Structures are given as structure tokens and as C-alpha cells.
């Protein structure tokens, strides 16, 4: 019996060794914070239902050398706002993908997930006038974070061109709560609305005084910029 068991164990080991590495690697990586050893944080701003507030967010950030990462919805990107979004890039901020319509992605099938992400890209490209290399995605509502890194959901996100999923560890409440919770590597979640503009103006001087460097998500996480991708309409 012992010999039998040893033979079975050896067979299982051989089978395990025969599984290629790519078959067990995650499709995506999910980040809620960066390196806890260094005094760097990222401030992210989602949705942008009130794009007219964008200049105020940029003005406030510029006073404290803060680089934002913006996650706009595709439907909120208007070609008339091209100068605003060009200013975002000119001042060193970053743009990520937050879907096209703020759909709950985990409720969608593969094709609809991909359309949500790719349509947002196309809207951004049209507004900017060139193909900007989007480096990360943020799920609307954070929905999908528990789907599993090798789930069909995560595979669809990866096939849409996104392997970096950025969430947060400090949520929008009020400035006092944010300052109590923030720590090295934190990713702060705000939204493009008037209330959060007030919060941003309150926390920026405090964060600066405490010695935090406020960088983009890609800088915080050490993400490499992806290679240029073809427009979604040209993809197979």
C-alpha cells in the first residue's frame, strides 16, 4: 500500500510539473495601495459627471505639486473639452479607464465588458486627438474585485488590454477621516464633484505638511507604460 501511495504521489507531482506556467498565472493584478516603506501616495478622482470642475481640481493640485490620476467615464468626455484634458496631460497628471457608462462590469458578459472599456478608450482618443496609452482600469463601484484573478471576468478585462486594476485604501468621506487613515502608499479615492473638490483643498496642505509626495498611480505602483494599442474598432 505504501508503494502504491508513493507511486500515486509521484504521478501527481509529474502532472503538476507538466502544467505550463501560463496556465496558473493571474490574468490581472489588483492594487489597493503602493509601497508602505516610502512617503508617497496617489490621489485619484473618478467619474467626472461635472467636468466643468476640472480646472478647479487642477488649480488646487498645482499649488501643492500634486499629480492626480483621473478615471473619467467615456460618456463624460466631450470633444469641446479637449483643452481641459490636454491640460491634464501637460501638467503631468494621468488618465485611467473607469468604463464608458459606469456599468457594473461583473454583471456583464465578456463582449459587453470589453465594449465598456474599449468605448471609453475611443472616446478619450477622439477628445485628445491622439491615442493616449491608458495604463490602468478602475472598476465602477469596485465591483469585480472578488471575481478571482483567473476568472473569466478577469480574462475579459485582460483581453480588453488591462492587466493593472487599481482600487483604493482610503475612501471619500471627509478630510478629517482621510487624514486619519492615510499612510505611506495610500491610494485615495475622490470623485469629480464639488464636495470632493472642497475635501481636496482641505487635505492637500495637510498632506504636503506631513511630507507626502503626491504622485500618479503609475509612479506610485511602479507600473510600466504599455505599448501603443490599435484603436478598438481595428481590433480583432
C-alpha positions as a LaTeX table, in Angstrom:
\begin{tabular}{lrrr}
\hline
Residue & $x$ (\AA) & $y$ (\AA) & $z$ (\AA) \\
\hline
Unk1 & 0.00 & 0.00 & 0.00 \\
Unk2 & 2.84 & 2.38 & 0.85 \\
Unk3 & 4.49 & 1.67 & $-2.52$ \\
Unk4 & 1.16 & 2.35 & $-4.24$ \\
Unk5 & 0.75 & 5.67 & $-2.45$ \\
Unk6 & 4.29 & 6.76 & $-3.33$ \\
Unk7 & 3.65 & 5.94 & $-6.96$ \\
Unk8 & 0.42 & 7.96 & $-6.91$ \\
Unk9 & 2.22 & 10.91 & $-5.30$ \\
Unk10 & 4.97 & 10.78 & $-7.91$ \\
Unk11 & 2.35 & 10.77 & $-10.66$ \\
Unk12 & 0.63 & 13.82 & $-9.18$ \\
Unk13 & 3.94 & 15.65 & $-8.99$ \\
Unk14 & 4.66 & 14.88 & $-12.62$ \\
Unk15 & 1.23 & 16.12 & $-13.64$ \\
Unk16 & 1.80 & 19.30 & $-11.66$ \\
Unk17 & 5.16 & 19.85 & $-13.34$ \\
Unk18 & 3.56 & 19.32 & $-16.72$ \\
Unk19 & 1.18 & 22.27 & $-16.25$ \\
Unk20 & 2.66 & 25.27 & $-18.09$ \\
Unk21 & 3.31 & 28.41 & $-16.05$ \\
Unk22 & 0.93 & 30.50 & $-18.12$ \\
Unk23 & $-1.94$ & 28.21 & $-17.11$ \\
Unk24 & $-1.65$ & 29.26 & $-13.47$ \\
Unk25 & $-0.57$ & 32.89 & $-13.78$ \\
Unk26 & $-3.20$ & 35.53 & $-12.95$ \\
Unk27 & $-4.74$ & 37.47 & $-15.81$ \\
Unk28 & $-4.63$ & 40.72 & $-13.85$ \\
Unk29 & $-3.08$ & 42.33 & $-10.79$ \\
Unk30 & $-5.27$ & 44.26 & $-8.35$ \\
Unk31 & $-3.74$ & 47.09 & $-6.32$ \\
Unk32 & $-5.27$ & 48.81 & $-3.30$ \\
Unk33 & $-2.10$ & 50.62 & $-2.23$ \\
Unk34 & 1.55 & 51.06 & $-3.07$ \\
Unk35 & 4.82 & 50.62 & $-1.20$ \\
Unk36 & 4.34 & 51.18 & 2.54 \\
Unk37 & 8.02 & 51.99 & 3.07 \\
Unk38 & 8.11 & 55.33 & 1.26 \\
Unk39 & 6.15 & 58.52 & 1.91 \\
Unk40 & 4.36 & 58.58 & $-1.43$ \\
Unk41 & 0.63 & 58.46 & $-2.12$ \\
Unk42 & $-1.71$ & 58.77 & $-5.09$ \\
Unk43 & $-4.91$ & 60.82 & $-5.23$ \\
Unk44 & $-7.44$ & 59.52 & $-7.74$ \\
Unk45 & $-10.60$ & 61.22 & $-8.96$ \\
Unk46 & $-13.43$ & 59.22 & $-10.56$ \\
Unk47 & $-16.46$ & 59.69 & $-12.83$ \\
Unk48 & $-16.39$ & 63.39 & $-13.78$ \\
Unk49 & $-20.12$ & 64.00 & $-14.03$ \\
Unk50 & $-19.18$ & 67.65 & $-13.52$ \\
Unk51 & $-16.27$ & 68.18 & $-15.93$ \\
Unk52 & $-16.60$ & 71.94 & $-15.50$ \\
Unk53 & $-14.90$ & 71.45 & $-12.12$ \\
Unk54 & $-11.76$ & 70.03 & $-13.70$ \\
Unk55 & $-9.89$ & 73.37 & $-13.87$ \\
Unk56 & $-10.51$ & 73.90 & $-10.14$ \\
Unk57 & $-9.13$ & 70.44 & $-9.32$ \\
Unk58 & $-6.06$ & 71.14 & $-11.45$ \\
Unk59 & $-5.52$ & 74.60 & $-9.95$ \\
Unk60 & $-5.72$ & 73.23 & $-6.40$ \\
Unk61 & $-3.35$ & 70.35 & $-7.19$ \\
Unk62 & $-0.84$ & 72.62 & $-8.88$ \\
Unk63 & $-0.40$ & 74.69 & $-5.73$ \\
Unk64 & 0.93 & 71.66 & $-3.87$ \\
Unk65 & 2.81 & 69.86 & $-6.64$ \\
Unk66 & 0.21 & 67.07 & $-6.59$ \\
Unk67 & $-0.16$ & 64.79 & $-9.61$ \\
Unk68 & $-3.67$ & 63.37 & $-9.91$ \\
Unk69 & $-4.85$ & 60.20 & $-11.60$ \\
Unk70 & $-8.25$ & 60.78 & $-13.19$ \\
Unk71 & $-10.68$ & 57.96 & $-14.01$ \\
Unk72 & $-13.36$ & 59.59 & $-16.19$ \\
Unk73 & $-16.32$ & 57.84 & $-17.74$ \\
Unk74 & $-16.24$ & 57.69 & $-21.51$ \\
Unk75 & $-19.67$ & 59.29 & $-21.84$ \\
Unk76 & $-18.47$ & 62.32 & $-19.88$ \\
Unk77 & $-15.68$ & 63.03 & $-22.36$ \\
Unk78 & $-16.70$ & 65.78 & $-24.77$ \\
Unk79 & $-14.61$ & 66.96 & $-27.68$ \\
Unk80 & $-15.41$ & 70.54 & $-26.65$ \\
Unk81 & $-13.35$ & 69.87 & $-23.50$ \\
Unk82 & $-10.20$ & 68.95 & $-25.44$ \\
Unk83 & $-8.19$ & 71.88 & $-23.98$ \\
Unk84 & $-9.07$ & 70.74 & $-20.45$ \\
Unk85 & $-7.96$ & 67.16 & $-20.99$ \\
Unk86 & $-4.85$ & 68.28 & $-22.81$ \\
Unk87 & $-4.06$ & 70.46 & $-19.81$ \\
Unk88 & $-4.39$ & 67.36 & $-17.61$ \\
Unk89 & $-1.60$ & 65.68 & $-19.56$ \\
Unk90 & 0.51 & 68.83 & $-19.97$ \\
Unk91 & 0.62 & 69.24 & $-16.19$ \\
Unk92 & 1.78 & 65.67 & $-15.61$ \\
Unk93 & $-1.43$ & 64.05 & $-14.43$ \\
Unk94 & $-2.61$ & 60.61 & $-15.56$ \\
Unk95 & $-5.83$ & 59.28 & $-17.10$ \\
Unk96 & $-7.20$ & 55.80 & $-16.38$ \\
Unk97 & $-10.23$ & 53.83 & $-17.59$ \\
Unk98 & $-13.40$ & 53.79 & $-15.47$ \\
Unk99 & $-15.63$ & 52.21 & $-18.15$ \\
Unk100 & $-17.82$ & 54.02 & $-20.63$ \\
Unk101 & $-21.11$ & 54.35 & $-18.71$ \\
Unk102 & $-20.29$ & 53.31 & $-15.11$ \\
Unk103 & $-21.83$ & 49.90 & $-15.71$ \\
Unk104 & $-21.41$ & 47.20 & $-13.07$ \\
Unk105 & $-18.89$ & 45.15 & $-15.03$ \\
Unk106 & $-19.36$ & 41.96 & $-13.04$ \\
Unk107 & $-22.95$ & 41.78 & $-14.31$ \\
Unk108 & $-21.83$ & 41.80 & $-17.95$ \\
Unk109 & $-20.64$ & 39.08 & $-20.31$ \\
Unk110 & $-17.22$ & 39.10 & $-21.94$ \\
Unk111 & $-18.19$ & 41.09 & $-25.04$ \\
Unk112 & $-20.00$ & 43.79 & $-23.07$ \\
Unk113 & $-17.11$ & 44.14 & $-20.61$ \\
Unk114 & $-14.73$ & 44.65 & $-23.49$ \\
Unk115 & $-17.05$ & 47.16 & $-25.17$ \\
Unk116 & $-17.35$ & 49.19 & $-21.96$ \\
Unk117 & $-13.57$ & 49.52 & $-21.69$ \\
Unk118 & $-12.83$ & 49.95 & $-25.38$ \\
Unk119 & $-15.58$ & 52.51 & $-25.96$ \\
Unk120 & $-14.16$ & 54.63 & $-23.16$ \\
Unk121 & $-10.77$ & 54.45 & $-24.87$ \\
Unk122 & $-12.18$ & 55.51 & $-28.21$ \\
Unk123 & $-14.00$ & 58.45 & $-26.65$ \\
Unk124 & $-10.78$ & 59.58 & $-24.98$ \\
Unk125 & $-8.78$ & 59.22 & $-28.19$ \\
Unk126 & $-11.36$ & 61.32 & $-30.04$ \\
Unk127 & $-11.30$ & 64.05 & $-27.41$ \\
Unk128 & $-7.50$ & 64.19 & $-27.23$ \\
Unk129 & $-6.96$ & 63.80 & $-30.97$ \\
Unk130 & $-4.42$ & 61.02 & $-30.49$ \\
Unk131 & $-4.12$ & 57.58 & $-28.91$ \\
Unk132 & $-3.21$ & 58.03 & $-25.27$ \\
Unk133 & $-1.77$ & 54.93 & $-23.61$ \\
Unk134 & $-4.11$ & 54.17 & $-20.71$ \\
Unk135 & $-2.22$ & 52.20 & $-18.10$ \\
Unk136 & $-4.85$ & 51.08 & $-15.58$ \\
Unk137 & $-8.53$ & 50.42 & $-15.07$ \\
Unk138 & $-10.75$ & 51.06 & $-12.06$ \\
Unk139 & $-13.93$ & 49.01 & $-11.79$ \\
Unk140 & $-17.10$ & 51.07 & $-11.23$ \\
Unk141 & $-18.25$ & 50.52 & $-7.62$ \\
Unk142 & $-15.14$ & 48.38 & $-7.18$ \\
Unk143 & $-17.37$ & 45.55 & $-8.43$ \\
Unk144 & $-15.46$ & 42.56 & $-9.74$ \\
Unk145 & $-12.63$ & 42.72 & $-7.22$ \\
Unk146 & $-13.66$ & 39.36 & $-5.73$ \\
Unk147 & $-14.11$ & 37.54 & $-9.03$ \\
Unk148 & $-10.72$ & 35.86 & $-8.88$ \\
Unk149 & $-7.55$ & 36.71 & $-10.77$ \\
Unk150 & $-8.01$ & 33.80 & $-13.19$ \\
Unk151 & $-11.77$ & 34.06 & $-13.60$ \\
Unk152 & $-13.47$ & 34.55 & $-16.96$ \\
Unk153 & $-14.27$ & 38.07 & $-15.76$ \\
Unk154 & $-10.59$ & 38.89 & $-15.20$ \\
Unk155 & $-9.73$ & 37.27 & $-18.51$ \\
Unk156 & $-12.17$ & 39.59 & $-20.31$ \\
Unk157 & $-10.60$ & 42.63 & $-18.63$ \\
Unk158 & $-7.13$ & 41.45 & $-19.66$ \\
Unk159 & $-8.27$ & 40.77 & $-23.22$ \\
Unk160 & $-9.54$ & 44.35 & $-23.37$ \\
Unk161 & $-5.94$ & 45.38 & $-22.75$ \\
Unk162 & $-5.86$ & 45.88 & $-18.97$ \\
Unk163 & $-3.73$ & 43.91 & $-16.54$ \\
Unk164 & $-3.44$ & 46.65 & $-13.88$ \\
Unk165 & $-6.62$ & 47.11 & $-11.81$ \\
Unk166 & $-6.39$ & 50.00 & $-9.35$ \\
Unk167 & $-8.72$ & 50.23 & $-6.35$ \\
Unk168 & $-8.08$ & 52.23 & $-3.16$ \\
Unk169 & $-7.48$ & 52.00 & 0.58 \\
Unk170 & $-8.78$ & 55.45 & 1.61 \\
Unk171 & $-12.34$ & 56.29 & 0.57 \\
Unk172 & $-14.09$ & 59.64 & 0.21 \\
Unk173 & $-15.73$ & 60.68 & 3.46 \\
Unk174 & $-14.42$ & 63.89 & 4.94 \\
Unk175 & $-10.99$ & 65.43 & 5.20 \\
Unk176 & $-10.51$ & 64.52 & 8.87 \\
Unk177 & $-11.21$ & 60.84 & 8.23 \\
Unk178 & $-8.92$ & 60.81 & 5.20 \\
Unk179 & $-6.08$ & 62.31 & 7.21 \\
Unk180 & $-6.58$ & 59.72 & 9.97 \\
Unk181 & $-6.46$ & 56.82 & 7.52 \\
Unk182 & $-3.79$ & 57.92 & 5.05 \\
Unk183 & $-0.41$ & 56.23 & 5.28 \\
Unk184 & 2.60 & 55.53 & 3.11 \\
Unk185 & 1.49 & 54.08 & $-0.22$ \\
Unk186 & $-2.18$ & 55.02 & 0.15 \\
Unk187 & $-4.44$ & 55.41 & $-2.86$ \\
Unk188 & $-7.11$ & 57.99 & $-2.04$ \\
Unk189 & $-10.48$ & 57.84 & $-3.79$ \\
Unk190 & $-12.26$ & 61.09 & $-4.66$ \\
Unk191 & $-14.91$ & 61.94 & $-7.26$ \\
Unk192 & $-15.15$ & 64.83 & $-9.69$ \\
Unk193 & $-17.80$ & 66.75 & $-7.78$ \\
Unk194 & $-17.97$ & 69.94 & $-5.76$ \\
Unk195 & $-17.98$ & 68.27 & $-2.33$ \\
Unk196 & $-14.80$ & 66.37 & $-3.11$ \\
Unk197 & $-13.17$ & 69.50 & $-4.50$ \\
Unk198 & $-13.60$ & 71.02 & $-1.05$ \\
Unk199 & $-12.13$ & 67.89 & 0.52 \\
Unk200 & $-9.15$ & 68.03 & $-1.85$ \\
Unk201 & $-8.46$ & 71.65 & $-0.95$ \\
Unk202 & $-8.55$ & 70.73 & 2.75 \\
Unk203 & $-6.26$ & 67.71 & 2.59 \\
Unk204 & $-3.61$ & 68.97 & 0.16 \\
Unk205 & $-1.87$ & 71.40 & 2.55 \\
Unk206 & $-2.00$ & 68.82 & 5.35 \\
Unk207 & $-0.54$ & 66.07 & 3.18 \\
Unk208 & 2.19 & 68.42 & 1.98 \\
Unk209 & 2.99 & 69.50 & 5.54 \\
Unk210 & 3.29 & 65.85 & 6.60 \\
Unk211 & 5.85 & 65.28 & 3.86 \\
Unk212 & 3.86 & 63.14 & 1.44 \\
Unk213 & 4.87 & 63.13 & $-2.20$ \\
Unk214 & 1.67 & 63.03 & $-4.26$ \\
Unk215 & 2.28 & 61.12 & $-7.48$ \\
Unk216 & 0.31 & 59.39 & $-10.21$ \\
Unk217 & $-0.85$ & 55.81 & $-9.78$ \\
Unk218 & 1.72 & 54.58 & $-12.29$ \\
Unk219 & 4.51 & 56.31 & $-10.38$ \\
Unk220 & 3.28 & 55.01 & $-7.03$ \\
Unk221 & 2.97 & 51.41 & $-8.20$ \\
Unk222 & 5.99 & 51.40 & $-10.48$ \\
Unk223 & 3.90 & 50.40 & $-13.48$ \\
Unk224 & 5.48 & 50.40 & $-16.88$ \\
Unk225 & 3.60 & 52.14 & $-19.63$ \\
Unk226 & 2.07 & 49.64 & $-22.03$ \\
Unk227 & 2.93 & 49.65 & $-25.70$ \\
Unk228 & 0.61 & 51.60 & $-28.02$ \\
Unk229 & $-2.51$ & 49.62 & $-28.88$ \\
Unk230 & $-4.63$ & 49.88 & $-32.02$ \\
Unk231 & $-7.98$ & 51.61 & $-31.76$ \\
Unk232 & $-10.72$ & 49.31 & $-30.53$ \\
Unk233 & $-12.52$ & 49.45 & $-33.87$ \\
Unk234 & $-9.43$ & 47.97 & $-35.55$ \\
Unk235 & $-9.02$ & 45.12 & $-33.09$ \\
Unk236 & $-9.99$ & 41.57 & $-33.97$ \\
\hline
\end{tabular}
